[in-house]
Tab-separated table of C-alpha atoms and ligand atoms in Angstrom:
chain	number	residue	atom	x	y	z
M	138	MET	CA	-34.987	11.188	-12.210
M	139	GLU	CA	-31.491	11.286	-10.720
M	140	THR	CA	-28.828	9.164	-12.432
M	141	LEU	CA	-27.756	7.804	-9.035
M	142	ASP	CA	-29.897	7.465	-5.912
M	143	VAL	CA	-27.609	9.751	-3.936
M	144	ASP	CA	-29.786	9.722	-0.788
M	145	ALA	CA	-29.499	5.936	-0.628
M	146	ILE	CA	-25.751	6.074	-1.341
M	147	ARG	CA	-25.200	8.657	1.415
M	148	LYS	CA	-26.700	6.259	3.979
M	149	ASP	CA	-23.760	3.912	3.309
M	150	PHE	CA	-21.189	6.564	4.284
M	151	PRO	CA	-21.191	6.978	8.086
M	152	ILE	CA	-18.875	9.995	8.024
M	153	LEU	CA	-21.386	12.001	6.004
M	154	LYS	CA	-23.674	12.027	9.059
M	155	ARG	CA	-21.069	14.049	10.936
M	156	LYS	CA	-21.600	17.656	11.845
M	157	MET	CA	-18.799	20.200	11.566
M	158	ASN	CA	-19.316	23.389	13.566
M	159	GLY	CA	-22.891	22.229	14.127
M	160	LYS	CA	-23.490	21.977	10.375
M	161	ARG	CA	-23.842	18.848	8.305
M	162	LEU	CA	-20.551	17.929	6.637
M	163	VAL	CA	-20.407	18.785	2.953
M	164	TYR	CA	-17.424	16.881	1.599
M	165	LEU	CA	-16.104	18.354	-1.641
M	166	ASP	CA	-12.552	17.003	-1.538
M	167	SER	CA	-12.807	13.532	-3.051
M	168	ALA	CA	-9.949	14.201	-5.489
M	169	ALA	CA	-7.706	14.223	-2.397
M	170	THR	CA	-9.302	11.099	-0.942
M	171	SER	CA	-12.770	9.585	-1.117
M	172	GLN	CA	-14.920	8.731	1.864
M	173	LYS	CA	-15.549	5.033	2.574
M	174	PRO	CA	-18.838	3.136	2.531
M	175	ILE	CA	-19.788	0.880	5.435
M	176	GLN	CA	-19.250	-2.174	3.184
M	177	VAL	CA	-15.546	-1.305	2.910
M	178	ILE	CA	-15.207	-0.447	6.605
M	179	LYS	CA	-16.905	-3.715	7.555
M	180	THR	CA	-14.582	-5.722	5.299
M	181	ILE	CA	-11.583	-4.335	7.183
M	182	CYS	CA	-13.163	-4.986	10.609
M	183	ASP	CA	-14.247	-8.515	9.654
M	184	TYR	CA	-10.785	-9.279	8.354
M	185	TYR	CA	-9.193	-8.506	11.716
M	186	LYS	CA	-12.019	-10.018	13.749
M	187	GLU	CA	-12.201	-13.288	11.847
M	188	GLN	CA	-9.702	-13.785	9.055
M	189	ASN	CA	-6.312	-12.274	9.894
M	190	ALA	CA	-3.265	-14.341	8.916
M	191	ASN	CA	-0.170	-13.744	6.841
M	192	ILE	CA	-0.448	-14.917	3.258
M	193	HIS	CA	1.691	-17.271	1.159
M	194	ARG	CA	3.195	-18.815	4.291
M	195	GLY	CA	0.889	-20.811	6.485
M	196	LEU	CA	-0.379	-24.211	5.511
M	197	TYR	CA	-3.262	-23.787	7.934
M	198	GLN	CA	-6.779	-22.843	6.870
M	199	LEU	CA	-6.739	-19.206	8.025
M	200	SER	CA	-3.620	-18.404	5.994
M	201	ALA	CA	-4.823	-20.345	2.955
M	202	ASP	CA	-8.145	-18.440	3.040
M	203	ALA	CA	-6.412	-15.043	3.363
M	204	THR	CA	-4.111	-15.930	0.452
M	205	GLU	CA	-6.991	-17.008	-1.732
M	206	ARG	CA	-9.008	-13.857	-1.045
M	207	TYR	CA	-5.974	-11.637	-1.625
M	208	VAL	CA	-5.291	-13.299	-4.996
M	209	ASP	CA	-8.981	-13.017	-5.798
M	210	SER	CA	-8.904	-9.293	-5.115
M	211	LYS	CA	-6.300	-8.947	-7.871
M	212	ARG	CA	-8.519	-10.887	-10.262
M	213	ARG	CA	-11.324	-8.500	-9.379
M	214	LEU	CA	-9.213	-5.386	-10.026
M	215	ALA	CA	-7.830	-6.895	-13.255
M	216	LYS	CA	-11.400	-7.346	-14.475
M	217	PHE	CA	-12.385	-3.838	-13.339
M	218	ILE	CA	-9.739	-2.191	-15.550
M	219	ASN	CA	-9.858	-4.967	-18.176
M	220	ALA	CA	-6.317	-6.255	-17.685
M	221	SER	CA	-5.766	-9.696	-19.216
M	222	GLU	CA	-4.886	-11.471	-15.991
M	223	MET	CA	-4.128	-10.934	-12.324
M	224	GLN	CA	-0.386	-11.390	-13.027
M	225	GLU	CA	-0.512	-7.884	-14.495
M	226	ILE	CA	-1.685	-6.341	-11.205
M	227	VAL	CA	1.037	-5.365	-8.737
M	228	TYR	CA	-0.214	-4.046	-5.428
M	229	VAL	CA	1.603	-1.016	-4.068
M	230	ARG	CA	0.711	1.656	-1.513
M	231	ASN	CA	-0.596	4.241	-3.958
M	232	ALA	CA	-0.246	5.711	-7.458
M	233	THR	CA	2.934	7.500	-6.376
M	234	GLU	CA	4.601	4.215	-5.492
M	235	ALA	CA	3.385	2.644	-8.745
M	236	ILE	CA	5.051	5.423	-10.768
M	237	ASN	CA	8.229	5.170	-8.676
M	238	LEU	CA	8.328	1.421	-9.282
M	239	VAL	CA	8.384	2.014	-13.039
M	240	ALA	CA	10.816	4.945	-12.862
M	241	TYR	CA	13.254	2.876	-10.786
M	242	ALA	CA	12.899	-0.680	-12.043
M	243	TRP	CA	11.980	-0.106	-15.701
M	244	GLY	CA	14.029	3.100	-15.860
M	245	ALA	CA	17.188	1.388	-14.588
M	246	GLN	CA	17.152	-1.087	-17.463
M	247	ASN	CA	15.781	1.016	-20.292
M	248	VAL	CA	16.878	4.648	-19.954
M	249	GLN	CA	20.389	5.742	-20.917
M	250	LYS	CA	22.303	9.017	-20.964
M	251	GLY	CA	20.803	11.481	-23.425
M	252	ASP	CA	17.447	9.626	-23.718
M	253	ARG	CA	14.282	11.708	-23.546
M	254	ILE	CA	11.462	11.406	-21.014
M	255	LEU	CA	8.240	13.141	-22.069
M	256	LEU	CA	5.592	14.392	-19.601
M	257	THR	CA	2.959	17.130	-19.953
M	258	GLU	CA	2.586	20.488	-18.235
M	259	LEU	CA	-0.518	19.221	-16.412
M	260	GLU	CA	1.080	16.609	-14.163
M	261	HIS	CA	0.795	15.989	-10.425
M	262	HIS	CA	4.118	15.989	-8.511
M	263	SER	CA	3.875	12.195	-8.317
M	264	ASN	CA	4.173	12.022	-12.085
M	265	ILE	CA	7.021	14.554	-12.247
M	266	VAL	CA	9.511	14.000	-9.436
M	267	PRO	CA	10.153	10.242	-10.008
M	268	TRP	CA	11.025	11.059	-13.668
M	269	MET	CA	13.132	14.036	-12.619
M	270	GLU	CA	15.092	11.696	-10.357
M	271	LEU	CA	15.433	9.125	-13.144
M	272	ALA	CA	16.682	11.861	-15.503
M	273	ARG	CA	19.203	12.959	-12.865
M	274	ARG	CA	20.459	9.417	-12.231
M	275	LYS	CA	20.828	8.602	-15.907
M	276	GLY	CA	21.638	11.948	-17.474
M	277	ALA	CA	18.404	11.784	-19.468
M	278	VAL	CA	16.474	14.810	-20.787
M	279	LEU	CA	13.090	15.691	-19.285
M	280	GLU	CA	10.588	17.410	-21.589
M	281	TYR	CA	7.006	18.613	-21.161
M	282	ALA	CA	4.305	18.746	-23.825
M	283	LYS	CA	2.663	22.148	-23.549
M	284	MET	CA	-0.864	22.909	-22.449
M	285	ASP	CA	-3.091	24.745	-24.917
M	286	ASP	CA	-4.304	27.646	-22.744
M	287	LYS	CA	-7.493	28.218	-24.713
M	288	VAL	CA	-8.911	24.769	-23.997
M	289	ALA	CA	-6.832	23.669	-20.976
M	290	HIS	CA	-5.911	20.462	-22.782
M	291	VAL	CA	-2.551	19.095	-23.863
M	292	ASP	CA	-1.516	20.910	-27.052
M	293	MET	CA	-1.563	17.918	-29.373
M	294	GLY	CA	0.563	19.691	-31.986
M	295	ASP	CA	3.316	20.200	-29.435
M	296	PHE	CA	2.851	16.656	-28.087
M	297	MET	CA	3.250	15.178	-31.586
M	298	GLU	CA	6.332	17.282	-32.258
M	299	LYS	CA	7.972	16.086	-29.038
M	300	ILE	CA	6.886	12.485	-29.595
M	301	GLU	CA	8.689	12.489	-32.922
M	302	LYS	CA	11.923	13.075	-31.036
M	303	ARG	CA	11.403	9.463	-29.914
M	304	PRO	CA	11.392	9.659	-26.098
M	305	LYS	CA	12.016	6.390	-24.254
M	306	ILE	CA	9.028	6.870	-21.992
M	307	VAL	CA	5.952	9.086	-22.087
M	308	ALA	CA	3.945	9.571	-18.871
M	309	PHE	CA	0.733	11.570	-18.554
M	310	ALA	CA	-2.353	11.817	-16.382
M	311	HIS	CA	-5.599	10.339	-17.622
M	312	MET	CA	-7.358	13.163	-15.799
M	313	SER	CA	-5.854	16.315	-14.240
M	314	ASN	CA	-6.515	16.752	-10.530
M	315	VAL	CA	-6.364	20.549	-10.945
M	316	LEU	CA	-8.193	21.300	-14.192
M	317	GLY	CA	-10.345	18.201	-14.590
M	318	THR	CA	-8.984	17.806	-18.120
M	319	ILE	CA	-9.535	14.279	-19.453
M	320	ASN	CA	-6.767	13.487	-21.908
M	321	ASN	CA	-7.281	11.518	-25.074
M	322	VAL	CA	-5.040	8.792	-23.691
M	323	LYS	CA	-5.758	6.349	-26.496
M	324	GLU	CA	-4.585	8.753	-29.181
M	325	MET	CA	-1.566	9.833	-27.111
M	326	THR	CA	-0.590	6.194	-26.485
M	327	LYS	CA	-0.927	5.304	-30.159
M	328	ALA	CA	1.316	8.207	-31.203
M	329	ALA	CA	3.866	7.291	-28.510
M	330	HIS	CA	3.979	3.648	-29.586
M	331	LYS	CA	4.351	4.657	-33.236
M	332	ASN	CA	7.497	6.482	-32.185
M	333	GLY	CA	8.885	3.626	-30.124
M	334	ALA	CA	8.041	4.985	-26.638
M	335	THR	CA	6.764	3.087	-23.627
M	336	VAL	CA	3.649	4.658	-22.060
M	337	LEU	CA	2.608	5.134	-18.441
M	338	VAL	CA	-0.851	6.541	-17.717
M	339	ASP	CA	-1.400	8.097	-14.289
M	340	GLY	CA	-4.934	6.956	-13.571
M	341	ALA	CA	-5.182	8.250	-9.993
M	342	GLN	CA	-8.067	10.560	-10.941
M	343	SER	CA	-9.694	8.521	-13.705
M	344	ALA	CA	-10.071	5.007	-12.275
M	345	PRO	CA	-12.388	6.185	-9.453
M	346	HIS	CA	-14.702	8.097	-11.765
M	347	MET	CA	-15.044	6.421	-15.166
M	348	LYS	CA	-14.814	3.087	-16.914
M	349	VAL	CA	-11.146	2.345	-17.549
M	350	ASP	CA	-10.066	-0.199	-20.132
M	351	VAL	CA	-6.292	-0.572	-20.112
M	352	ARG	CA	-6.334	-2.864	-23.128
M	353	GLU	CA	-8.333	-0.392	-25.168
M	354	ILE	CA	-5.983	2.445	-24.153
M	355	ASP	CA	-3.127	0.019	-24.913
M	356	CYS	CA	-0.859	1.732	-22.349
M	357	ASP	CA	2.099	-0.242	-21.034
M	358	PHE	CA	1.604	0.864	-17.418
M	359	PHE	CA	-1.367	2.291	-15.526
M	360	ALA	CA	-1.081	3.630	-11.958
M	361	LEU	CA	-3.962	4.049	-9.494
M	362	SER	CA	-4.702	4.639	-5.789
M	363	GLY	CA	-7.377	2.705	-3.892
M	364	HIS	CA	-8.062	5.495	-1.389
M	365	LYS	CA	-9.464	7.763	-4.098
M	366	MET	CA	-12.004	5.095	-5.097
M	367	LEU	CA	-13.675	4.089	-1.802
M	368	ALA	CA	-10.907	1.699	-0.670
M	369	PRO	CA	-8.663	2.414	2.326
M	370	MET	CA	-5.383	4.296	2.288
M	371	GLY	CA	-2.254	2.212	1.753
M	372	ILE	CA	-3.441	0.112	-1.177
M	373	GLY	CA	-2.908	1.027	-4.814
M	374	ALA	CA	-1.944	-0.774	-7.977
M	375	LEU	CA	0.384	-0.792	-10.904
M	376	TYR	CA	-0.948	-2.438	-14.030
M	377	GLY	CA	1.755	-3.482	-16.483
M	378	LYS	CA	1.635	-5.520	-19.664
M	379	ARG	CA	2.803	-9.012	-18.784
M	380	GLN	CA	5.843	-9.208	-21.061
M	381	ILE	CA	7.128	-5.828	-19.866
M	382	LEU	CA	6.750	-6.860	-16.215
M	383	GLU	CA	8.438	-10.207	-16.988
M	384	ASP	CA	11.424	-8.363	-18.451
M	385	MET	CA	11.761	-5.999	-15.487
M	386	GLU	CA	14.029	-6.586	-12.507
M	387	PRO	CA	12.423	-6.288	-9.038
M	388	PHE	CA	12.045	-2.895	-7.384
M	389	LEU	CA	12.176	-3.948	-3.724
M	390	THR	CA	13.679	-7.228	-2.561
M	391	GLY	CA	13.295	-9.529	0.449
M	392	GLY	CA	10.683	-12.047	1.516
M	393	ASP	CA	7.800	-13.161	-0.705
M	394	MET	CA	9.335	-11.864	-3.953
M	395	ILE	CA	11.570	-14.935	-4.099
M	396	LYS	CA	11.205	-18.584	-5.061
M	397	SER	CA	14.374	-19.646	-3.288
M	398	VAL	CA	17.304	-17.987	-1.511
M	399	HIS	CA	20.872	-19.221	-1.039
M	400	TYR	CA	23.747	-17.516	0.748
M	401	HIS	CA	24.975	-15.856	-2.449
M	402	SER	CA	22.024	-15.903	-4.837
M	403	TYR	CA	18.272	-16.034	-5.095
M	404	GLU	CA	15.618	-16.972	-7.611
M	405	LYS	CA	12.878	-14.445	-8.323
M	406	ASN	CA	9.238	-15.279	-7.780
M	407	GLU	CA	6.630	-15.268	-10.541
M	408	LEU	CA	4.450	-12.306	-11.419
M	409	PRO	CA	2.978	-10.399	-9.749
M	410	TRP	CA	4.754	-11.475	-6.531
M	411	LYS	CA	8.173	-10.586	-7.946
M	412	PHE	CA	7.265	-6.960	-7.259
M	413	GLU	CA	5.695	-7.421	-3.818
M	414	ALA	CA	8.454	-7.787	-1.239
M	415	GLY	CA	7.467	-8.352	2.387
M	416	THR	CA	4.075	-8.745	4.018
M	417	PRO	CA	1.499	-6.970	1.863
M	418	ASN	CA	-1.557	-4.944	2.810
M	419	VAL	CA	-3.923	-7.922	2.846
M	420	GLU	CA	-6.927	-6.173	4.368
M	421	GLY	CA	-6.359	-3.343	1.874
M	422	GLY	CA	-6.640	-5.801	-1.001
M	423	LEU	CA	-9.838	-7.318	0.381
M	424	ALA	CA	-11.326	-3.898	1.080
M	425	PHE	CA	-10.393	-2.848	-2.458
M	426	THR	CA	-12.630	-5.665	-3.686
M	427	ALA	CA	-15.492	-4.343	-1.537
M	428	ALA	CA	-14.918	-0.880	-3.033
M	429	ILE	CA	-14.962	-2.224	-6.599
M	430	ASP	CA	-18.099	-4.239	-5.835
M	431	TYR	CA	-19.713	-1.036	-4.599
M	432	LEU	CA	-18.726	0.998	-7.685
M	433	GLU	CA	-19.735	-1.746	-10.092
M	434	GLY	CA	-23.019	-2.111	-8.241
M	435	LEU	CA	-23.723	1.495	-9.190
M	436	GLY	CA	-22.249	1.126	-12.685
M	437	MET	CA	-19.236	3.180	-13.772
M	438	ASP	CA	-21.183	4.772	-16.617
M	439	LYS	CA	-23.703	6.087	-14.096
M	440	VAL	CA	-20.929	7.268	-11.778
M	441	ARG	CA	-19.451	9.287	-14.646
M	442	GLN	CA	-22.857	10.606	-15.759
M	443	HIS	CA	-23.752	11.698	-12.217
M	444	GLU	CA	-20.460	13.546	-11.804
M	445	LYS	CA	-20.910	15.241	-15.170
M	446	GLU	CA	-24.292	16.544	-14.017
M	447	VAL	CA	-22.965	17.858	-10.685
M	448	THR	CA	-19.889	19.375	-12.365
M	449	LYS	CA	-21.987	21.089	-15.016
M	450	TYR	CA	-24.240	22.521	-12.320
M	451	ALA	CA	-21.239	23.694	-10.275
M	452	ILE	CA	-19.628	25.430	-13.270
M	453	GLU	CA	-22.924	27.136	-14.123
M	454	GLU	CA	-23.533	28.328	-10.566
M	455	LEU	CA	-19.920	29.322	-9.868
M	456	GLY	CA	-19.928	31.301	-13.100
M	457	LYS	CA	-22.729	33.467	-11.663
M	458	VAL	CA	-20.687	34.512	-8.605
M	459	LYS	CA	-19.028	37.872	-9.158
M	460	GLY	CA	-15.240	37.744	-9.059
M	461	VAL	CA	-14.983	33.979	-9.494
M	462	LYS	CA	-12.625	32.702	-12.195
M	463	ILE	CA	-12.931	29.037	-13.132
M	464	TYR	CA	-9.954	27.117	-14.482
M	465	GLY	CA	-9.994	24.148	-16.845
M	466	PRO	CA	-11.925	23.152	-19.940
M	467	GLY	CA	-15.166	25.068	-20.533
M	468	MET	CA	-18.737	23.824	-20.422
M	469	GLU	CA	-18.688	22.852	-24.102
M	470	GLU	CA	-15.934	20.396	-23.153
M	471	ILE	CA	-17.914	18.687	-20.391
M	472	GLU	CA	-17.427	15.296	-22.114
M	473	ARG	CA	-13.680	15.699	-21.654
M	474	ARG	CA	-13.810	17.153	-18.165
M	475	GLY	CA	-14.013	15.302	-14.869
M	476	GLY	CA	-15.550	16.236	-11.532
M	477	VAL	CA	-13.002	18.734	-10.245
M	478	VAL	CA	-13.520	22.470	-10.502
M	479	SER	CA	-10.669	24.794	-9.506
M	480	PHE	CA	-11.311	28.491	-9.123
M	481	SER	CA	-10.151	31.768	-7.619
M	482	VAL	CA	-12.257	34.465	-5.909
M	483	ASP	CA	-11.029	37.957	-6.719
M	484	LYS	CA	-8.012	38.696	-4.571
M	485	VAL	CA	-9.072	36.497	-1.657
M	486	HIS	CA	-6.426	33.901	-0.834
M	487	PRO	CA	-7.747	30.349	-1.355
M	488	HIS	CA	-6.697	29.470	2.205
M	489	ASP	CA	-9.161	32.110	3.462
M	490	VAL	CA	-11.841	30.737	1.128
M	491	SER	CA	-11.246	27.228	2.436
M	492	GLN	CA	-11.272	28.359	6.064
M	493	ILE	CA	-14.551	30.263	5.765
M	494	LEU	CA	-16.190	27.372	3.911
M	495	GLY	CA	-14.799	25.078	6.605
M	496	GLU	CA	-16.623	27.094	9.253
M	497	GLU	CA	-19.818	26.301	7.316
M	498	GLY	CA	-18.990	22.574	7.443
M	499	ILE	CA	-17.841	22.532	3.813
M	500	ALA	CA	-14.560	20.721	3.109
M	501	ILE	CA	-12.736	21.953	0.021
M	502	ARG	CA	-9.077	21.879	-0.965
M	503	ALA	CA	-6.997	25.026	-1.327
M	504	GLY	CA	-3.381	25.257	-2.429
M	505	HIS	CA	-1.229	24.135	-5.322
M	506	HIS	CA	-2.901	20.711	-5.387
M	507	CYS	CA	0.476	18.943	-5.580
M	508	ALA	CA	0.900	20.399	-9.056
M	509	MET	CA	3.093	23.418	-8.368
M	510	PRO	CA	4.557	23.739	-11.868
M	511	LEU	CA	1.045	23.880	-13.344
M	512	VAL	CA	-0.575	26.118	-10.722
M	513	THR	CA	2.215	28.538	-9.913
M	514	GLU	CA	4.396	28.576	-13.028
M	515	ARG	CA	1.904	27.859	-15.784
M	516	LEU	CA	-1.336	29.376	-14.463
M	517	GLY	CA	0.529	32.043	-12.482
M	518	GLU	CA	-1.496	31.538	-9.285
M	519	ALA	CA	-0.031	31.108	-5.794
M	520	ALA	CA	-2.897	28.732	-5.016
M	521	LEU	CA	-6.410	27.778	-6.148
M	522	SER	CA	-9.600	26.644	-4.423
M	523	ARG	CA	-11.069	23.354	-5.630
M	524	PHE	CA	-14.391	21.533	-5.437
M	525	SER	CA	-14.173	17.850	-6.294
M	526	PHE	CA	-17.167	15.555	-6.492
M	527	TYR	CA	-18.046	11.912	-6.111
M	528	ILE	CA	-21.022	9.585	-5.979
M	529	TYR	CA	-22.326	11.029	-2.670
M	530	ASN	CA	-22.448	14.708	-3.710
M	531	LYS	CA	-25.620	16.498	-4.722
M	532	SER	CA	-26.400	19.827	-6.333
M	533	ASP	CA	-27.818	21.165	-3.023
M	534	GLU	CA	-24.281	20.842	-1.625
M	535	VAL	CA	-23.028	22.984	-4.492
M	536	ASP	CA	-25.702	25.534	-3.519
M	537	LYS	CA	-24.420	25.543	0.077
M	538	ALA	CA	-20.850	26.076	-1.110
M	539	ILE	CA	-21.926	28.917	-3.395
M	540	ARG	CA	-23.803	30.607	-0.517
M	541	ALA	CA	-20.629	30.322	1.580
M	542	LEU	CA	-18.599	31.841	-1.268
M	543	LYS	CA	-20.927	34.830	-1.247
M	544	LYS	CA	-20.196	35.134	2.471
M	545	VAL	CA	-16.472	35.125	1.631
M	546	ARG	CA	-17.052	38.032	-0.734
M	547	ARG	CA	-18.984	39.928	1.934
M	548	ILE	CA	-16.288	39.369	4.594
M	549	PHE	CA	-13.493	40.494	2.292
M	550	ARG	CA	-15.648	43.248	0.729
M	551	VAL	CA	-14.788	42.186	-2.823
A	871	PLP	C1	-3.324	12.999	-10.943
A	871	PLP	C2	-2.739	12.415	-9.693
A	871	PLP	N1	-1.683	11.605	-9.775
A	871	PLP	C3	-1.118	11.054	-8.710
A	871	PLP	C4	-1.606	11.299	-7.457
A	871	PLP	C5	-0.928	10.666	-6.276
A	871	PLP	O1	-1.807	9.860	-5.592
A	871	PLP	P1	-1.327	9.200	-4.204
A	871	PLP	O2	-1.014	10.330	-3.288
A	871	PLP	O3	-2.498	8.400	-3.775
A	871	PLP	O4	-0.141	8.396	-4.537
A	871	PLP	C6	-2.700	12.134	-7.304
A	871	PLP	C7	-3.225	12.467	-5.954
A	871	PLP	O5	-3.919	13.426	-5.764
A	871	PLP	C8	-3.290	12.708	-8.452
A	871	PLP	O6	-4.343	13.515	-8.348
């Protein structure tokens, strides 16, 4: 029996009924963004048809209701990632903005000239460039823990060595969007704390696909994007431990993040509003709740199990195609590998692979996957092709993609 009833799930995703070039859409690019179930789409439509009002302002019923539901959506997300309270959930546009918030606001107060900032060689640009900018502003030193090539995991020996140099902040992905590597974030956080560092976990690829418990990880910050986990674009979250958020100065300023304003001073609002200047993405928050309801209805353990099965099948089948090289942890590491599989096909450029698969109605990502240092400098590839899976993918879609890859080989005579 299947772990998830994928046929039933697919019925909730209107876009999956679409045909591309006369062929049924096979969507294998959920690491870039997930598709949205009708429950989420309906929440957005209903909001504008029946509930739209600005929050925290009106004393009338419509505004009070919108405010209450928006606050409730934070409670829901707090529970989903096991934060202590909704005050620890700051809504932002996406994981990138969450990381920038920390690099600017926390970085301004806590990083000085000569301090170290530790990342890993596996990071997405969003977890590199904000720290690079912070290092430039402050004269801090940016370091990267190496990847162990044999296993495509962070080299823990190197990580420990660099941690002992007592960096101010350590930031790493929970799961790599290129290699699928799932880091041992609990162990990394513990080692960082032992050496006095603050820890940010980039959860853009983990929160959509597995049970996340920020208190068990014990990280100080956790960044995520709603659009990768069934919610719409433009809503994401920063989790931060309450005391750390209390001690931080605001990132953006203006309306809503204040308690009172005078001509020459202002009083900051309470958490989490201190970090949410201006009118927020209210429908995004409400739709995020619908997305979490949907995922929890399936059960995050089942989501993870289903993706493990599809990933395992994809690695097995891809491995049988002549000329295909798969990147990332091997099959024996499936427990520490998520549902993304990057690969190359002989000397065929991944853009050609993606285009030919596209003609067959199969959507895959090709390029540097917003991780240029990893893909081009570390793996030595100009680009890679990538399958990434979610709750609505089935093994027969992997079969279709593999058949199309064989066509690629025939066209390019490799
Ligand atoms: C590991 C990782 N971090 C951060 C991001 C940035 O996410 P967003 O573009 O939603 O801010 C991504 C997006 O692909 C990602 O895969």
